[in-house]
Coordinates of C-alpha atoms in Angstrom, one line a residue:
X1 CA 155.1 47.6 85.4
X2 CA 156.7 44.4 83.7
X3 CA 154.4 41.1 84.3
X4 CA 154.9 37.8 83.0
X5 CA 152.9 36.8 79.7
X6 CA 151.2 33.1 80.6
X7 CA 149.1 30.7 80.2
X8 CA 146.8 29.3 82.6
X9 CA 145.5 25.7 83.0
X10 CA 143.4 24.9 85.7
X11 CA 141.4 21.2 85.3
X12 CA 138.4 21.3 86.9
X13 CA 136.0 23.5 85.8
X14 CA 135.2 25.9 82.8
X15 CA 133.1 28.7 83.3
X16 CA 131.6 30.5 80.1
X17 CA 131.1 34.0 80.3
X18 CA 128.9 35.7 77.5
X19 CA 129.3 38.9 77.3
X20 CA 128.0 41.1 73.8
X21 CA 128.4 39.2 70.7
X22 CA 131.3 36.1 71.9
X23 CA 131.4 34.3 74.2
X24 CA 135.1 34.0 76.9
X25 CA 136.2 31.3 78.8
X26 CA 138.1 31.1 81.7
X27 CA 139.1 28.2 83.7
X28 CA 139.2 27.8 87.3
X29 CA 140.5 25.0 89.5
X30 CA 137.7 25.6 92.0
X31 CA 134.1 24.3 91.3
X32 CA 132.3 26.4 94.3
X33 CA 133.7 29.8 92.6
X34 CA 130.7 31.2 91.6
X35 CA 128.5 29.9 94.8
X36 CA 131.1 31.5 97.3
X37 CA 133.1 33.7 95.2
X38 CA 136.7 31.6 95.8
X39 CA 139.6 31.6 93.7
X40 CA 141.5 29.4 92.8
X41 CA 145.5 29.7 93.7
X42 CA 147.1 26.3 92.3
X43 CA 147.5 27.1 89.1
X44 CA 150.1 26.3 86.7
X45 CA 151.9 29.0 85.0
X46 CA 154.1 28.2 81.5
X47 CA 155.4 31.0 79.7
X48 CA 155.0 30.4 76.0
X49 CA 154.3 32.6 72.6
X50 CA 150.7 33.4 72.8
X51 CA 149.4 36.7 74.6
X52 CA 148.0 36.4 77.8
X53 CA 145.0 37.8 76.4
X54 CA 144.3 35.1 73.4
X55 CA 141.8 32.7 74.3
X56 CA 141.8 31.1 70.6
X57 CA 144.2 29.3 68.5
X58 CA 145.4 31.3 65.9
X59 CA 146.9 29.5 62.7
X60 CA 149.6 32.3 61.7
X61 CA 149.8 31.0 58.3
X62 CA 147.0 32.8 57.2
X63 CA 148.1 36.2 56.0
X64 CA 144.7 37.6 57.3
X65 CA 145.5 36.5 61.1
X66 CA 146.1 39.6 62.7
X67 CA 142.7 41.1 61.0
X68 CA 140.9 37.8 62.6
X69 CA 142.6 38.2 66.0
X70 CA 141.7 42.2 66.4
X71 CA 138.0 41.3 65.4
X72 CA 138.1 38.5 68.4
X73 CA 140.0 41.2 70.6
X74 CA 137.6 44.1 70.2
X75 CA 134.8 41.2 70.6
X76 CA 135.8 40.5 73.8
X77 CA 136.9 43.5 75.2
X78 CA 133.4 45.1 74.3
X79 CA 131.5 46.1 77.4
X80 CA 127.9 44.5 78.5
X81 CA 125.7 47.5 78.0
X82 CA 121.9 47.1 79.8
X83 CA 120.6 47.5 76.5
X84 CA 122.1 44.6 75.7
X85 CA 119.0 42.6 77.9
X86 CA 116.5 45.4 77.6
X87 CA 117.0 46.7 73.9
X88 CA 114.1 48.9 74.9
X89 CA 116.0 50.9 77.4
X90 CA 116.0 54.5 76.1
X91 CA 118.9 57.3 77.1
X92 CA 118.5 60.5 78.3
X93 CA 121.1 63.9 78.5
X94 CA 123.3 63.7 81.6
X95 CA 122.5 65.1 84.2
X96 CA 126.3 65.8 85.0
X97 CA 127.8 68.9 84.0
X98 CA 130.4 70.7 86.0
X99 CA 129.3 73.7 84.1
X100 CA 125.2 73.4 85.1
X101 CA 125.8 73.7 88.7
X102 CA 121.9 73.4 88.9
X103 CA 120.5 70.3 90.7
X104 CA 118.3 68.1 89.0
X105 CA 114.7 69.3 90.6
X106 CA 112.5 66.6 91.9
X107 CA 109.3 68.5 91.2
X108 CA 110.5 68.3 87.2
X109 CA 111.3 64.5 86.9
X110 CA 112.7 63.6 84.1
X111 CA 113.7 67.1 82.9
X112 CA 117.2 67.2 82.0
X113 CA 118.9 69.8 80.1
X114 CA 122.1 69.0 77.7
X115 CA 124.9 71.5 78.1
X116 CA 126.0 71.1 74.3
X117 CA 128.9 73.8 75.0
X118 CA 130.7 72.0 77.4
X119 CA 133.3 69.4 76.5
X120 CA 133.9 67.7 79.5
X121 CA 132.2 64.0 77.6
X122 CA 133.8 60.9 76.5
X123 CA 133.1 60.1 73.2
X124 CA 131.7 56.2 72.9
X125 CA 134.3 55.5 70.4
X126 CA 137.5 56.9 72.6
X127 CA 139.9 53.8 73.3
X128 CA 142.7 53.4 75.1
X129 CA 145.9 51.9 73.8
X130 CA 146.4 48.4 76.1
X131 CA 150.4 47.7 75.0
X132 CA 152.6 50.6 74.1
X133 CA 155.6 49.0 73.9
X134 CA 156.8 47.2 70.3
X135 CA 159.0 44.1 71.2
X136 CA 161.1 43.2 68.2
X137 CA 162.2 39.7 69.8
X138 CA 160.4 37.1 71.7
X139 CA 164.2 37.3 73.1
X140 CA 163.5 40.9 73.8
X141 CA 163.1 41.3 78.0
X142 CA 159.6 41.4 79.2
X143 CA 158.2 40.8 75.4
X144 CA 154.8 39.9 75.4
X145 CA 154.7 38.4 71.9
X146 CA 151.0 37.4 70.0
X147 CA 152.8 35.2 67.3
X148 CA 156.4 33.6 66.9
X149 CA 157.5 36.9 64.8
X150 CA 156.4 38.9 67.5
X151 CA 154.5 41.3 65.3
X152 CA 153.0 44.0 66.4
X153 CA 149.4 44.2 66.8
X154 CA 147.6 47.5 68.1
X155 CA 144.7 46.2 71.0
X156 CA 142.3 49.5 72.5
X157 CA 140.0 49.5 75.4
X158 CA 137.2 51.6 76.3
X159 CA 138.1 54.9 77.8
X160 CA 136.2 55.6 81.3
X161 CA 134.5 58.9 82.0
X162 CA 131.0 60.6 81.8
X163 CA 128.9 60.2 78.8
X164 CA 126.6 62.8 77.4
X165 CA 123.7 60.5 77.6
X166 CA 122.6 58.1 80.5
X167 CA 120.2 55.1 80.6
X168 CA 119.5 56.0 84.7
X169 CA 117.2 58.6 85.9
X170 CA 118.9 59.8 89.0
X171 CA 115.4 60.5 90.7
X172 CA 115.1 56.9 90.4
X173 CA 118.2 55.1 91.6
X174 CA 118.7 53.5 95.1
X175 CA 123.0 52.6 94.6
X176 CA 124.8 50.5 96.6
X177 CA 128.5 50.1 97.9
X178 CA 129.6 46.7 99.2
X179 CA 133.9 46.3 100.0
X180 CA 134.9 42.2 99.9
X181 CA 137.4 41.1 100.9
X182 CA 140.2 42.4 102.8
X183 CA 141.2 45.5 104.2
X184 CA 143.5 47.7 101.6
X185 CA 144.3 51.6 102.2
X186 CA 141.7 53.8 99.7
X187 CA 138.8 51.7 100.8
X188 CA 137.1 55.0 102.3
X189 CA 138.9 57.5 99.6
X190 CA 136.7 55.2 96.5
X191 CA 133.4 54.8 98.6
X192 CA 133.2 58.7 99.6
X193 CA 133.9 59.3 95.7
X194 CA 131.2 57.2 94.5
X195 CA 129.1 58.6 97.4
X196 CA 129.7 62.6 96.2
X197 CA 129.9 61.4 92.3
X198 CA 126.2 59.7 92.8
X199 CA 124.9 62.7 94.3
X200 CA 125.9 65.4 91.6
X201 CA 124.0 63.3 89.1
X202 CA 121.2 64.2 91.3
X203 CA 121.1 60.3 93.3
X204 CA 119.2 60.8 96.3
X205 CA 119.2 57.4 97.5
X206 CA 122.8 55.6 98.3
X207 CA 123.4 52.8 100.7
X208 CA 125.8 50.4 101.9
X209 CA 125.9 47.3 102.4
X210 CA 128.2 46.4 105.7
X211 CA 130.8 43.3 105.8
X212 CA 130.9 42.3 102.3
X213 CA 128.5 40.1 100.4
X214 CA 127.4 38.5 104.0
X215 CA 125.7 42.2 104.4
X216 CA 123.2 41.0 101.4
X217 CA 121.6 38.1 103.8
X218 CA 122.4 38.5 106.9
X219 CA 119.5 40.0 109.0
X220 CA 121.2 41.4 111.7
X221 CA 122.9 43.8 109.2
X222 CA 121.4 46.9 108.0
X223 CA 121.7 48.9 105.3
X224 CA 123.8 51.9 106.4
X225 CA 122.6 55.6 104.5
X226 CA 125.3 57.0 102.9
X227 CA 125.8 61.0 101.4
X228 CA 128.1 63.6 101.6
X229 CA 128.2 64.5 104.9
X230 CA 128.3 61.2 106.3
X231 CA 130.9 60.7 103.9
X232 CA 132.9 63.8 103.8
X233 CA 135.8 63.0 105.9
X234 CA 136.2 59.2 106.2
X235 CA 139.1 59.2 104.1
X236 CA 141.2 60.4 106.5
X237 CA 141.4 57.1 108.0
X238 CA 142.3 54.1 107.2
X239 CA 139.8 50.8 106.7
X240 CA 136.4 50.5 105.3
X241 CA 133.3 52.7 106.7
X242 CA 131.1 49.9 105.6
X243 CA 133.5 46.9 106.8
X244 CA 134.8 43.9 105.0
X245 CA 134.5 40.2 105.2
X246 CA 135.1 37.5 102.9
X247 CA 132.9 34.6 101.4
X248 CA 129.3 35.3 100.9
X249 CA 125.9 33.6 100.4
X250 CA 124.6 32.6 96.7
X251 CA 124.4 34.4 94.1
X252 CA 121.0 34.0 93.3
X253 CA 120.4 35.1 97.0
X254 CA 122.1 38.6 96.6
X255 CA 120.1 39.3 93.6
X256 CA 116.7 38.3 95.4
X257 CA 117.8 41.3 98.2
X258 CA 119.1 43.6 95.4
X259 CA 115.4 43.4 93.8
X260 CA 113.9 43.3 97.5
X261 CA 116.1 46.4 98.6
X262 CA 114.8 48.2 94.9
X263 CA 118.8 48.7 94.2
X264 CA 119.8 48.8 90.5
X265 CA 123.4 50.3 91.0
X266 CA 125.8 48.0 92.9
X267 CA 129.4 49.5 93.0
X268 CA 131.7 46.3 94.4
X269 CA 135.0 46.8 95.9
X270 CA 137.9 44.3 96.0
X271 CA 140.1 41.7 94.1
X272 CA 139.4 38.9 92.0
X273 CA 137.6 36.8 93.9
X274 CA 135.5 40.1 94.5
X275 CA 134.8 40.4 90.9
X276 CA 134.2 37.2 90.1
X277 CA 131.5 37.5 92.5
X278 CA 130.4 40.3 90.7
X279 CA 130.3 39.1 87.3
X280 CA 128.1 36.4 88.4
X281 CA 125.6 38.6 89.6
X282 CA 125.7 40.3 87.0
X283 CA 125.1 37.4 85.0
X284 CA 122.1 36.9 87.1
X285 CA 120.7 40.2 86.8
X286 CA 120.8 39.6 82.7
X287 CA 119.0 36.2 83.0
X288 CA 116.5 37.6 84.9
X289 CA 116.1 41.1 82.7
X290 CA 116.7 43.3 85.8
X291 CA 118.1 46.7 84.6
X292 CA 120.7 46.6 86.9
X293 CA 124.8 48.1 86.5
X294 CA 127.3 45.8 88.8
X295 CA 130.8 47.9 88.4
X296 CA 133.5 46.9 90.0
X297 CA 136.6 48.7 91.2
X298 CA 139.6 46.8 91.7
X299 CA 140.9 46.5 95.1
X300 CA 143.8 44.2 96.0
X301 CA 147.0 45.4 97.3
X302 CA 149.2 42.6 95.9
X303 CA 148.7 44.8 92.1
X304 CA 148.0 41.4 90.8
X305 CA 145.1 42.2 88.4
X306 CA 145.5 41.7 85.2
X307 CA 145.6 44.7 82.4
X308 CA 146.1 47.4 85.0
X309 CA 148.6 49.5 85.4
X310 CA 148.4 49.5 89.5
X311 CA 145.3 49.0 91.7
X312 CA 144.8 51.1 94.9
X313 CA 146.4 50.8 97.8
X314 CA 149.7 49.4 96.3
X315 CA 151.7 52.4 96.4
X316 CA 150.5 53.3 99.7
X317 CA 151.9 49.2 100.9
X318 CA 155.0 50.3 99.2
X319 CA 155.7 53.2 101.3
X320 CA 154.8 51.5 104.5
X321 CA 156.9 49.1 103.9
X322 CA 159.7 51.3 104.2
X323 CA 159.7 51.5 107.8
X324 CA 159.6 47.9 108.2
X325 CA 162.6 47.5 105.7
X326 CA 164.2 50.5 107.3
X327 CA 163.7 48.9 111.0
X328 CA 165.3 45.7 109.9
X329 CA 168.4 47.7 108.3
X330 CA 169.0 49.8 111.6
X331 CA 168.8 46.0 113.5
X332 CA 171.0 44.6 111.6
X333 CA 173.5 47.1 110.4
X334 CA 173.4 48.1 114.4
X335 CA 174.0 44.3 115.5
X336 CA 177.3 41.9 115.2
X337 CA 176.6 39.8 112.6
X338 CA 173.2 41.4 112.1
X339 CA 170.4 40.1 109.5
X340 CA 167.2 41.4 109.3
X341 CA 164.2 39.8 108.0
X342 CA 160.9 41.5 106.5
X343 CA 157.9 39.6 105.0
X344 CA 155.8 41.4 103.1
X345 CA 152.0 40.9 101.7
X346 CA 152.3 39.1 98.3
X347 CA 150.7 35.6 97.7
X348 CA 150.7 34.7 94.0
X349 CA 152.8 38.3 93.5
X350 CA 155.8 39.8 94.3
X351 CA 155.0 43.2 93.3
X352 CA 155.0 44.7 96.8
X353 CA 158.7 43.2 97.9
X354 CA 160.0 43.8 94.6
X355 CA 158.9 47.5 94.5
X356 CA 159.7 47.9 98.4
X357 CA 163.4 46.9 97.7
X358 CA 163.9 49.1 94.9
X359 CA 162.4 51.9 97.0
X360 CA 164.7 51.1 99.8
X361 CA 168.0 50.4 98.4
X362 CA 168.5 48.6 102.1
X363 CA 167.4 44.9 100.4
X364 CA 170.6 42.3 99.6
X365 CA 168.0 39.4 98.8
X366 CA 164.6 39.8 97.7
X367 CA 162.3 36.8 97.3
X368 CA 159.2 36.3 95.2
X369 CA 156.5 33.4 94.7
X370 CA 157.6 33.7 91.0
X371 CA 161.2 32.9 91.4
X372 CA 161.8 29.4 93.1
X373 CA 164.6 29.7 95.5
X374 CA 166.8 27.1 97.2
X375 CA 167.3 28.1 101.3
X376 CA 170.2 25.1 101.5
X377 CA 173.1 24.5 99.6
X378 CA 176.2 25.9 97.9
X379 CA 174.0 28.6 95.8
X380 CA 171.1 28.3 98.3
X381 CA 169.9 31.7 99.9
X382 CA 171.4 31.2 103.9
X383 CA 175.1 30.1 101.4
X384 CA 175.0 33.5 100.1
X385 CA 173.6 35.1 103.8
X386 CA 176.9 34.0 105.2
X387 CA 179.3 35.8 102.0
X388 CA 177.1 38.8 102.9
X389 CA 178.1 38.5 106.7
X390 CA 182.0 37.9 105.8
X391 CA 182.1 40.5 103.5
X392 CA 179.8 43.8 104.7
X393 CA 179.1 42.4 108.4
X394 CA 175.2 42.6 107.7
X395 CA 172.1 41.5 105.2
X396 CA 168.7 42.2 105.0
X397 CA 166.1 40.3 103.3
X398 CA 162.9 40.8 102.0
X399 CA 160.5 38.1 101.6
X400 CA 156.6 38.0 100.2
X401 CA 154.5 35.8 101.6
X402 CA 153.7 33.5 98.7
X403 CA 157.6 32.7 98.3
X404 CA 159.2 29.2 98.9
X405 CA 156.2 27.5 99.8
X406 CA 157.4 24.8 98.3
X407 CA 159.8 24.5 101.1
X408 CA 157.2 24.5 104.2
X409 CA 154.8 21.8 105.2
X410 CA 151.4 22.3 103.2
X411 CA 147.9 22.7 105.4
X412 CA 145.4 22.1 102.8
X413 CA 143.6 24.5 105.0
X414 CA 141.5 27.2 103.0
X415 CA 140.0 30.7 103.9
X416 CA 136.5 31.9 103.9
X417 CA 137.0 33.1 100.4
X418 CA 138.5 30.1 99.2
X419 CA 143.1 30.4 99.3
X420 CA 144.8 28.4 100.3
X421 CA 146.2 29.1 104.0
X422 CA 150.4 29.7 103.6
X423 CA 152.9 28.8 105.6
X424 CA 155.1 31.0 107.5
X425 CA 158.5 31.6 105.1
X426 CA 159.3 34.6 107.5
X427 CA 159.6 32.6 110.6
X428 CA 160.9 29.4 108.6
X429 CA 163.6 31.7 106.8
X430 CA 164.3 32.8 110.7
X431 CA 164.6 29.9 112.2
X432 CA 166.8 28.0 109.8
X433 CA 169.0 31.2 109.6
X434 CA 169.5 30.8 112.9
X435 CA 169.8 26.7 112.9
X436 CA 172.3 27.0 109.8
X437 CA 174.9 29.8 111.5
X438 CA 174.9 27.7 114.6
X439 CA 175.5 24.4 112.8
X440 CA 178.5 26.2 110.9
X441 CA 179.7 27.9 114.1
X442 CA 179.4 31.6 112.9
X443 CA 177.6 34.4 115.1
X444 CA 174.6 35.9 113.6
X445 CA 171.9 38.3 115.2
X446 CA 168.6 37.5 113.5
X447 CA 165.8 39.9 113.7
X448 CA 162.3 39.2 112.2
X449 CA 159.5 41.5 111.2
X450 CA 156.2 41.4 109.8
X451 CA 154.4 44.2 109.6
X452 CA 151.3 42.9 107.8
X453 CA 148.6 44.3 109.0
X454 CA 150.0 47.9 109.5
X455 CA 150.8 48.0 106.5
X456 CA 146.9 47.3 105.3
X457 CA 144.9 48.9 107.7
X458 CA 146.7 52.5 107.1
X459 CA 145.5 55.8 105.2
X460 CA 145.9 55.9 102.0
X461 CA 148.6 58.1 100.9
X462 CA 148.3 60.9 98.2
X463 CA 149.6 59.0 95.2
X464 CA 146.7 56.1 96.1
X465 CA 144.3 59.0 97.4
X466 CA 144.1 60.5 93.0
X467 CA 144.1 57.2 91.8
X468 CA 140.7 56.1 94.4
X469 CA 139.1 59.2 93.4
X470 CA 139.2 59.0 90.0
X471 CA 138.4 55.5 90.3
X472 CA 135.2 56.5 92.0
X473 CA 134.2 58.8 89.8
X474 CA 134.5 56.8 86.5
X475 CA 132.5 54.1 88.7
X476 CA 129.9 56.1 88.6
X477 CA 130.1 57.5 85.0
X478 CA 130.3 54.1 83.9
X479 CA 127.2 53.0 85.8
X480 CA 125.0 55.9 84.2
X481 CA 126.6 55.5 80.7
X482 CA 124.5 52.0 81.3
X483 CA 127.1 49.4 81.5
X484 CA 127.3 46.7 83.7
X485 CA 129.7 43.3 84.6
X486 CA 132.6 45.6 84.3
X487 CA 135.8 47.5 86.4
X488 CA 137.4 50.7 85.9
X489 CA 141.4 51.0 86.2
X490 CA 144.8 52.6 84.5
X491 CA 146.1 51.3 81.2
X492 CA 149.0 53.6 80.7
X493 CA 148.1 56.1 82.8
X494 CA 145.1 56.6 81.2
X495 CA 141.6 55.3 82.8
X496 CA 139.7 52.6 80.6
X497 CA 136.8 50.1 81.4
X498 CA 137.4 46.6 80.9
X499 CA 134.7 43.5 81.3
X500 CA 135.1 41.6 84.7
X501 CA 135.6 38.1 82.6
X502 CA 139.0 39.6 80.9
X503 CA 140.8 40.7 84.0
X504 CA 139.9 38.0 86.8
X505 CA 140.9 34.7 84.5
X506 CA 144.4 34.8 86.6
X507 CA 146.4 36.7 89.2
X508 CA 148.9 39.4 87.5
X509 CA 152.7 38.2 88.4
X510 CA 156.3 39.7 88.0
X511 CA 157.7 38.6 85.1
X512 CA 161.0 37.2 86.1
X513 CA 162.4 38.1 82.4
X514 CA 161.1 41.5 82.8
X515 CA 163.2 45.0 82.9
X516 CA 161.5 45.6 86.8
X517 CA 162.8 42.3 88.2
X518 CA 166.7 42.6 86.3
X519 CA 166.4 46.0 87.9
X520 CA 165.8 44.6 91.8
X521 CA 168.3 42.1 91.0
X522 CA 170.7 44.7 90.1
X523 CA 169.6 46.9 93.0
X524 CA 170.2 43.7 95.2
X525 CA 173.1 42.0 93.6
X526 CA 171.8 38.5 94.7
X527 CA 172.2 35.7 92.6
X528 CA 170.4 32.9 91.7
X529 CA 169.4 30.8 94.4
X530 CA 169.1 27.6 92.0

């Protein structure tokens, strides 16, 4: 999936993460981030040659650049270990084999057995390739370019899976599951994963922590127990078993109950200002030498996380969307003078309404927060509405919730987890749809839907049900291999581990120059609406 290579400058605050031997920092327009876990959304986005992963400046004269920037690369992208705060922690043979059905035996603590014939482990050293495709030209469409040449410069991340040593005793673990945020189809799919994963390394103890962080503090929330049969057939429907809020108390508050509760797994689900959450804690857990693993898993159903190939619940948004976008066809293709109007989920991203129109092939005009668009004028939006109306009798259009805010009045209004409050463009594209074909003395039928939250609070479907259980899974393996302050996703189809700080510095967005966007256009045949 095409995304835009940027750069991000935010002037408030900078927040250094150190993580193994460097140190990465990102910069965030909101001070209270890492009190309240909010992210910031006004950020400035200018597309220029650097990679969206190159925090340094790089002087491309030396002929030993590219050596320098891969050293700084794999520095970065290295993954906090515990050993890195207790260098004293010692490993021990997993205790997951698929071939050694056997249960770990609680009368033998500590008695774990090595299968050394079965080559189901991930060697320490497998990475993952991050970019596979070589852009000859900055020109080229969707090049993600490091220098001015545009050379080519391999970057690998850590491959997730199980590792044939652990630094947990599973006798000895109490993990937890806390989902932040809002809701996103998978939610149940990942936490019955983790759930079953935990208990073939031989976990007894699993919790969760209900409505989000607020679940850490609040005292009229308990923990609820969690196993496999309590688990077993939650994924059939959609939400969160557990619950999901946003906001949450302090940091140093949550890692008082983690130590209070005796938890030293914490498996966190949700987006980036989820994570950033959890990289704090994380943080916290180092200064204070607890052997603790925070792993995230990446929930948003925007896609907009950077490095990923998709997150969960994204395709599963897609395909709901189709009835929506199909509704809104039938209305206006069924209506004199019909246009149909769909606003998707999207704030920062147009990822869901750009892949919803492809998918549909019902779209005339799809409209993104990354592509500014003019409603009024000769090459305005409602212009080219009434040429759709004169020539094919009908138009539907597909707008994400982040587009054209530019156009609407702003609130300054915020949400508990810190973004900003939108305006409506669904009903605002309505209603001057309506106001302009009246003015100009043309019949139109205007129908408006939004189907939001139905799109959200569904099941996930079997594409997003794989991609939550292996997600689970290499939680977990990446929580026993002993690393902590980092998530688990696809990087070209293949699952890595990345550390929190390198995918939450920005939101992911459609790269208007990309081959996925000319493709919608193409799909569409809308022009620009400059």
């Amino acid at each position: 999936m095409d995304t835009l290579p940027h750069v991000i400058t935010t002037p408030n605050l900078t927040t250094t993460f150190r993580h193994g031997l460097t140190t990465s920092t990102l910069r965030y327009s909101n001070p209270r981030l890492f009190r309240s876990f909010k992210v910031a959304n006004n950020f400035r986005v200018s597309s220029e040659l650097k990679s969206r992963n190159n925090t340094t400046t790089i002087d491309y004269t030396d002929p030993d650049w590219k050596m320098k920037f891969t050293e700084n690369f794999e520095k970065r992208f290295r993954l906090p270990h515990v050993t890195d705060t207790l260098p004293d922690s010692v490993s021990m043979p997993s205790t997951f084999c698929l071939k050694m059905r056997t249960p770990v035996k609680s009368g033998v603590p500590g008695n774990y057995q090595l299968d050394e014939e079965w080559n189901g482990y991930i060697n320490d050293n497998d990475r993952v390739l991050l970019k596979t495709i070589y852009h000859s030209s900055p020109t080229s469409a969707g090049a993600e370019c490091i220098d001015p040449g545009c050379n080519w410069v391999e970057q690998w991340v850590h491959r997730a899976g199980p590792r044939k040593n652990i630094y947990f005793k599973p006798e000895e673990v109490k993990a937890a599951i806390v989902t932040c945020g809002g809701l996103c189809p998978g939610l149940n799919d990942v936490i019955r994963q983790i759930v079953i994963t935990l208990e073939i390394y031989g976990v007894k103890k699993i919790v969760g922590i209900p409505f989000g962080y607020r679940g850490f503090t609040n005292k009229e929330l308990t923990e609820v127990p969690l196993s496999r049969k309590v688990v077993q057939n939650i994924h059939l429907s959609g939400g969160s078993l557990l619950g999901v809020s946003r906001g949450g108390p302090d940091v140093s508050e949550i890692v008082d109950s983690l130590e209070e509760r005796g938890i030293n797994m914490l498996f966190v689900l949700g987006g980036n200002g989820t994570h950033a959450g959890a990289n704090a804690i994380h943080n916290e857990c180092c200064k204070r030498r607890l052997k603790v693993s925070i792993i995230g898993v990446p929930k948003t159903i925007d896609n907009d996380i950077l490095l990923m190939d998709k997150t969960f619940g994204f395709d599963t948004a897609v395909e709901e969307a189709q009835r929506a976008i199909n509704a809104a066809y039938i209305e206006a293709h069924s209506a004199y003078h019909g246009i149909g109007i769909v606003k998707l989920m999207g704030r920062s991203s147009g990822f869901i309404a750009m892949q919803s129109s492809l998918a549909s092939g019902q779209i005339d005009i799809c409209l993104i927060p990354e592509v500014p668009f003019n409603l009024h004028g000769p090459h305005g939006v409602l212009s080219h509405l009434k040429y759709l109306i004169e020539s094919k009798g009908s138009a539907v259009v597909c707008v994400a919730e982040g587009a054209g805010q530019n156009l609407l009045k702003k609130t300054n209004a915020t949400d508990a987890s810190g973004n900003v409050i939108f305006g409506d463009i669904g009903v605002y594209i309505q209603q001057e749809t309506k106001k302009h074909f009246k003015e100009i003395g043309i019949h139109a039928d205007v129908k408006y839907i939004d189907p939001t939250y139905m799109i959200r609070a569904c099941r996930a479907n079997a594409s997003d049900g794989i991609l939550c259980t292996v997600l689970g899974q290499n939680a977990v393996h990446g929580a026993f291999a002993g690393f902590s302050g980092i998530t688990v996703g696809t990087c070209n189809t293949h699952y890595a581990y990345f550390p929190i700080p390198e995918v939450i510095s920005h939101p992911q967005l459609v790269d208007p120059n990309s081959r996925m966007w000319h493709r919608c256009l193409t799909s569409t045949g809308q022009p620009d609406f400059d």
